[in-house]
């Protein structure tokens, strides 16, 4: 199954994971179906460039100043970047989706996540004692991944290759491009703009 199809299924899975959830606030299923994955590359890349510029020049220094790592902080960092892009009108709110699921590096995942474990994570709510065992990233128009933390986490996991974080910290990924795909595969399980507020500790670094 393609990433796009997995993503659309993840959107429809909302009631399975969050039975009492309100509808997604930024877009509808009809909005998602309207995107043309084959024609959206230039818009996706422009969004990526804007996000990475502000991430490098504002967000990374702020987290460093406050002693907050980026590695293993995907839930809050993805949320921060989503809010930043919307607040500054860098993209239409329906273009970027907060996506929760699994990531595979060379066919293996550092996360032990299942449907049952994701349901339990959401049921527990804010978790002050343990890391949330799931990955979060942003999806542009159902087909392009913008992941602001995976390269930092790979570095923390002692990944052997030079990942070039100093100049390109955000992973821009698409399964149809061999270079962009690299050794990574993403498996969306849930699309939920409010996921961070459901499960994570409320420590945010504002852009200012």
mmCIF file of C-alpha atoms in Angstrom:
data_model
loop_
_atom_site.group_PDB
_atom_site.id
_atom_site.type_symbol
_atom_site.label_atom_id
_atom_site.label_comp_id
_atom_site.label_asym_id
_atom_site.label_seq_id
_atom_site.Cartn_x
_atom_site.Cartn_y
_atom_site.Cartn_z
ATOM 1 C CA UNK A 1 0.000 0.000 0.000
ATOM 2 C CA UNK A 2 1.248 3.512 -0.790
ATOM 3 C CA UNK A 3 2.015 6.192 1.781
ATOM 4 C CA UNK A 4 -0.921 8.244 0.500
ATOM 5 C CA UNK A 5 -3.336 5.351 0.986
ATOM 6 C CA UNK A 6 -1.908 4.639 4.435
ATOM 7 C CA UNK A 7 -2.333 8.312 5.296
ATOM 8 C CA UNK A 8 -5.957 8.390 4.147
ATOM 9 C CA UNK A 9 -6.665 5.264 6.200
ATOM 10 C CA UNK A 10 -4.990 6.911 9.191
ATOM 11 C CA UNK A 11 -7.344 9.861 8.833
ATOM 12 C CA UNK A 12 -10.356 7.543 8.779
ATOM 13 C CA UNK A 13 -8.999 5.659 11.826
ATOM 14 C CA UNK A 14 -9.640 8.666 14.078
ATOM 15 C CA UNK A 15 -12.800 7.218 15.661
ATOM 16 C CA UNK A 16 -11.060 3.901 16.258
ATOM 17 C CA UNK A 17 -8.375 5.511 18.394
ATOM 18 C CA UNK A 18 -10.363 8.447 19.803
ATOM 19 C CA UNK A 19 -14.062 7.449 19.871
ATOM 20 C CA UNK A 20 -15.260 10.730 21.380
ATOM 21 C CA UNK A 21 -13.054 13.005 19.273
ATOM 22 C CA UNK A 22 -14.404 16.023 17.461
ATOM 23 C CA UNK A 23 -13.764 16.161 13.698
ATOM 24 C CA UNK A 24 -10.268 17.163 12.587
ATOM 25 C CA UNK A 25 -10.225 20.946 12.837
ATOM 26 C CA UNK A 26 -8.100 21.905 9.834
ATOM 27 C CA UNK A 27 -9.400 19.736 6.986
ATOM 28 C CA UNK A 28 -11.909 17.107 5.919
ATOM 29 C CA UNK A 29 -11.533 13.810 4.098
ATOM 30 C CA UNK A 30 -12.886 15.549 1.002
ATOM 31 C CA UNK A 31 -10.053 18.095 1.242
ATOM 32 C CA UNK A 32 -7.492 15.294 1.363
ATOM 33 C CA UNK A 33 -8.953 13.531 -1.657
ATOM 34 C CA UNK A 34 -8.732 16.752 -3.674
ATOM 35 C CA UNK A 35 -4.929 16.836 -3.569
ATOM 36 C CA UNK A 36 -3.035 15.694 -6.647
ATOM 37 C CA UNK A 37 0.040 13.944 -5.307
ATOM 38 C CA UNK A 38 1.783 13.986 -8.678
ATOM 39 C CA UNK A 39 1.527 17.777 -9.020
ATOM 40 C CA UNK A 40 2.227 18.911 -5.462
ATOM 41 C CA UNK A 41 6.013 18.508 -5.340
ATOM 42 C CA UNK A 42 6.909 22.172 -5.954
ATOM 43 C CA UNK A 43 4.495 23.380 -3.259
ATOM 44 C CA UNK A 44 5.746 20.724 -0.853
ATOM 45 C CA UNK A 45 9.362 21.700 -1.448
ATOM 46 C CA UNK A 46 8.587 25.390 -0.951
ATOM 47 C CA UNK A 47 6.887 24.570 2.360
ATOM 48 C CA UNK A 48 9.899 22.476 3.365
ATOM 49 C CA UNK A 49 12.346 25.294 2.570
ATOM 50 C CA UNK A 50 10.373 27.845 4.596
ATOM 51 C CA UNK A 51 10.027 25.489 7.532
ATOM 52 C CA UNK A 52 13.683 24.519 7.505
ATOM 53 C CA UNK A 53 14.838 28.150 7.332
ATOM 54 C CA UNK A 54 12.895 29.099 10.459
ATOM 55 C CA UNK A 55 13.782 25.837 12.164
ATOM 56 C CA UNK A 56 17.504 26.497 11.662
ATOM 57 C CA UNK A 57 17.464 30.184 12.485
ATOM 58 C CA UNK A 58 14.881 30.401 15.262
ATOM 59 C CA UNK A 59 13.633 27.109 16.635
ATOM 60 C CA UNK A 60 16.868 25.158 17.098
ATOM 61 C CA UNK A 61 18.602 28.051 18.927
ATOM 62 C CA UNK A 62 15.565 28.521 21.196
ATOM 63 C CA UNK A 63 15.429 24.879 22.220
ATOM 64 C CA UNK A 64 19.178 24.858 22.798
ATOM 65 C CA UNK A 65 18.930 28.043 24.883
ATOM 66 C CA UNK A 66 16.230 26.432 27.023
ATOM 67 C CA UNK A 67 18.127 23.158 27.387
ATOM 68 C CA UNK A 68 15.518 21.172 25.469
ATOM 69 C CA UNK A 69 16.667 18.489 23.016
ATOM 70 C CA UNK A 70 15.160 17.882 19.608
ATOM 71 C CA UNK A 71 16.028 14.181 19.497
ATOM 72 C CA UNK A 72 13.176 12.029 20.830
ATOM 73 C CA UNK A 73 10.913 15.104 21.137
ATOM 74 C CA UNK A 74 8.917 14.525 17.961
ATOM 75 C CA UNK A 75 5.493 15.129 19.509
ATOM 76 C CA UNK A 76 6.141 18.663 20.692
ATOM 77 C CA UNK A 77 8.496 19.670 17.869
ATOM 78 C CA UNK A 78 6.093 18.565 15.123
ATOM 79 C CA UNK A 79 3.301 20.390 16.949
ATOM 80 C CA UNK A 80 5.381 23.561 17.293
ATOM 81 C CA UNK A 81 6.277 23.572 13.603
ATOM 82 C CA UNK A 82 2.670 22.982 12.552
ATOM 83 C CA UNK A 83 1.468 25.904 14.667
ATOM 84 C CA UNK A 84 4.302 28.119 13.423
ATOM 85 C CA UNK A 85 3.564 27.462 9.750
ATOM 86 C CA UNK A 86 -0.157 28.136 10.226
ATOM 87 C CA UNK A 87 0.297 31.187 12.471
ATOM 88 C CA UNK A 88 2.527 32.892 9.912
ATOM 89 C CA UNK A 89 0.348 31.970 6.926
ATOM 90 C CA UNK A 90 3.200 30.044 5.331
ATOM 91 C CA UNK A 91 0.742 27.428 4.134
ATOM 92 C CA UNK A 92 -2.956 26.720 4.066
ATOM 93 C CA UNK A 93 -3.913 24.887 7.303
ATOM 94 C CA UNK A 94 -5.323 21.979 5.312
ATOM 95 C CA UNK A 95 -1.961 21.424 3.588
ATOM 96 C CA UNK A 96 -0.089 20.184 6.675
ATOM 97 C CA UNK A 97 -1.284 17.308 8.829
ATOM 98 C CA UNK A 98 0.068 16.214 12.205
ATOM 99 C CA UNK A 99 0.689 12.520 11.626
ATOM 100 C CA UNK A 100 1.281 9.767 14.186
ATOM 101 C CA UNK A 101 2.656 6.331 13.445
ATOM 102 C CA UNK A 102 5.831 4.365 12.913
ATOM 103 C CA UNK A 103 9.094 4.975 11.093
ATOM 104 C CA UNK A 104 11.427 2.285 9.806
ATOM 105 C CA UNK A 105 15.159 2.730 9.296
ATOM 106 C CA UNK A 106 16.615 0.082 7.011
ATOM 107 C CA UNK A 107 13.490 -1.995 7.563
ATOM 108 C CA UNK A 108 13.661 -1.825 11.365
ATOM 109 C CA UNK A 109 11.793 0.422 13.774
ATOM 110 C CA UNK A 110 13.022 1.791 17.115
ATOM 111 C CA UNK A 111 9.389 1.948 18.243
ATOM 112 C CA UNK A 112 7.327 -0.984 19.473
ATOM 113 C CA UNK A 113 3.959 0.333 18.352
ATOM 114 C CA UNK A 114 0.731 -1.505 17.605
ATOM 115 C CA UNK A 115 -2.891 -0.429 17.307
ATOM 116 C CA UNK A 116 -3.422 -1.591 20.884
ATOM 117 C CA UNK A 117 -0.413 0.311 22.221
ATOM 118 C CA UNK A 118 -1.463 3.515 20.441
ATOM 119 C CA UNK A 119 -4.968 3.239 21.897
ATOM 120 C CA UNK A 120 -3.449 2.739 25.346
ATOM 121 C CA UNK A 121 -1.140 5.726 24.913
ATOM 122 C CA UNK A 122 -4.108 7.949 24.113
ATOM 123 C CA UNK A 123 -6.200 6.455 26.919
ATOM 124 C CA UNK A 124 -3.495 7.223 29.500
ATOM 125 C CA UNK A 125 -3.397 10.877 28.496
ATOM 126 C CA UNK A 126 -0.515 13.033 29.719
ATOM 127 C CA UNK A 127 2.443 10.849 30.585
ATOM 128 C CA UNK A 128 4.945 12.449 32.941
ATOM 129 C CA UNK A 129 7.019 9.329 33.644
ATOM 130 C CA UNK A 130 7.729 7.607 30.333
ATOM 131 C CA UNK A 131 8.421 8.564 26.743
ATOM 132 C CA UNK A 132 5.484 8.302 24.367
ATOM 133 C CA UNK A 133 6.273 5.213 22.307
ATOM 134 C CA UNK A 134 5.228 6.474 18.880
ATOM 135 C CA UNK A 135 6.639 8.773 16.216
ATOM 136 C CA UNK A 136 5.085 12.042 15.002
ATOM 137 C CA UNK A 137 5.774 14.120 11.891
ATOM 138 C CA UNK A 138 3.984 16.397 9.414
ATOM 139 C CA UNK A 139 2.461 15.318 6.104
ATOM 140 C CA UNK A 140 2.045 17.765 3.228
ATOM 141 C CA UNK A 141 -1.049 17.123 1.105
ATOM 142 C CA UNK A 142 -1.242 13.396 1.873
ATOM 143 C CA UNK A 143 2.033 12.466 0.175
ATOM 144 C CA UNK A 144 5.152 14.291 1.437
ATOM 145 C CA UNK A 145 6.740 13.880 4.856
ATOM 146 C CA UNK A 146 8.376 16.802 6.648
ATOM 147 C CA UNK A 147 10.024 15.308 9.720
ATOM 148 C CA UNK A 148 11.814 17.791 12.016
ATOM 149 C CA UNK A 149 13.238 15.275 14.522
ATOM 150 C CA UNK A 150 14.177 11.955 12.920
ATOM 151 C CA UNK A 151 17.713 13.004 11.928
ATOM 152 C CA UNK A 152 18.398 14.199 15.480
ATOM 153 C CA UNK A 153 17.051 10.950 16.896
ATOM 154 C CA UNK A 154 19.165 8.917 14.462
ATOM 155 C CA UNK A 155 22.229 10.849 15.602
ATOM 156 C CA UNK A 156 21.349 10.120 19.239
ATOM 157 C CA UNK A 157 20.981 6.445 18.294
ATOM 158 C CA UNK A 158 24.552 6.560 16.895
ATOM 159 C CA UNK A 159 23.537 6.141 13.259
ATOM 160 C CA UNK A 160 26.889 5.760 11.472
ATOM 161 C CA UNK A 161 26.417 8.123 8.516
ATOM 162 C CA UNK A 162 26.868 11.904 8.408
ATOM 163 C CA UNK A 163 23.296 13.191 8.232
ATOM 164 C CA UNK A 164 24.100 16.852 7.522
ATOM 165 C CA UNK A 165 21.911 18.187 10.328
ATOM 166 C CA UNK A 166 23.861 21.449 10.536
ATOM 167 C CA UNK A 167 22.581 22.577 7.127
ATOM 168 C CA UNK A 168 19.484 20.413 6.509
ATOM 169 C CA UNK A 169 17.912 19.317 9.811
ATOM 170 C CA UNK A 170 14.427 18.520 8.492
ATOM 171 C CA UNK A 171 13.897 15.271 6.609
ATOM 172 C CA UNK A 172 11.912 15.821 3.388
ATOM 173 C CA UNK A 173 10.643 12.408 2.279
ATOM 174 C CA UNK A 174 8.575 10.874 -0.479
ATOM 175 C CA UNK A 175 8.343 7.180 -1.288
ATOM 176 C CA UNK A 176 8.395 7.734 -5.071
ATOM 177 C CA UNK A 177 11.803 9.434 -5.010
ATOM 178 C CA UNK A 178 14.710 7.089 -4.297
ATOM 179 C CA UNK A 179 16.963 9.895 -3.028
ATOM 180 C CA UNK A 180 14.293 11.411 -0.795
ATOM 181 C CA UNK A 181 13.182 8.004 0.423
ATOM 182 C CA UNK A 182 16.733 7.065 1.431
ATOM 183 C CA UNK A 183 16.632 4.292 4.087
ATOM 184 C CA UNK A 184 13.394 5.477 5.668
ATOM 185 C CA UNK A 185 9.811 4.273 5.465
ATOM 186 C CA UNK A 186 6.868 5.896 7.230
ATOM 187 C CA UNK A 187 3.660 4.174 8.324
ATOM 188 C CA UNK A 188 0.865 6.607 9.293
ATOM 189 C CA UNK A 189 -1.600 5.269 11.860
ATOM 190 C CA UNK A 190 -3.484 8.363 13.024
ATOM 191 C CA UNK A 191 -3.989 11.926 11.764
ATOM 192 C CA UNK A 192 -4.755 14.206 14.712
ATOM 193 C CA UNK A 193 -3.831 17.878 15.108
ATOM 194 C CA UNK A 194 -4.576 17.609 18.847
ATOM 195 C CA UNK A 195 -2.465 14.525 19.550
ATOM 196 C CA UNK A 196 0.224 16.506 21.355
ATOM 197 C CA UNK A 197 -2.247 18.005 23.813
ATOM 198 C CA UNK A 198 -3.729 14.556 24.450
ATOM 199 C CA UNK A 199 -0.544 12.754 25.461
ATOM 200 C CA UNK A 200 2.487 14.965 25.922
ATOM 201 C CA UNK A 201 3.903 17.092 28.682
ATOM 202 C CA UNK A 202 3.134 20.754 28.062
ATOM 203 C CA UNK A 203 6.634 22.159 27.643
ATOM 204 C CA UNK A 204 6.782 24.345 24.555
ATOM 205 C CA UNK A 205 9.349 26.818 23.265
ATOM 206 C CA UNK A 206 7.584 29.790 21.661
ATOM 207 C CA UNK A 207 9.078 31.566 18.662
ATOM 208 C CA UNK A 208 9.954 35.094 19.777
#
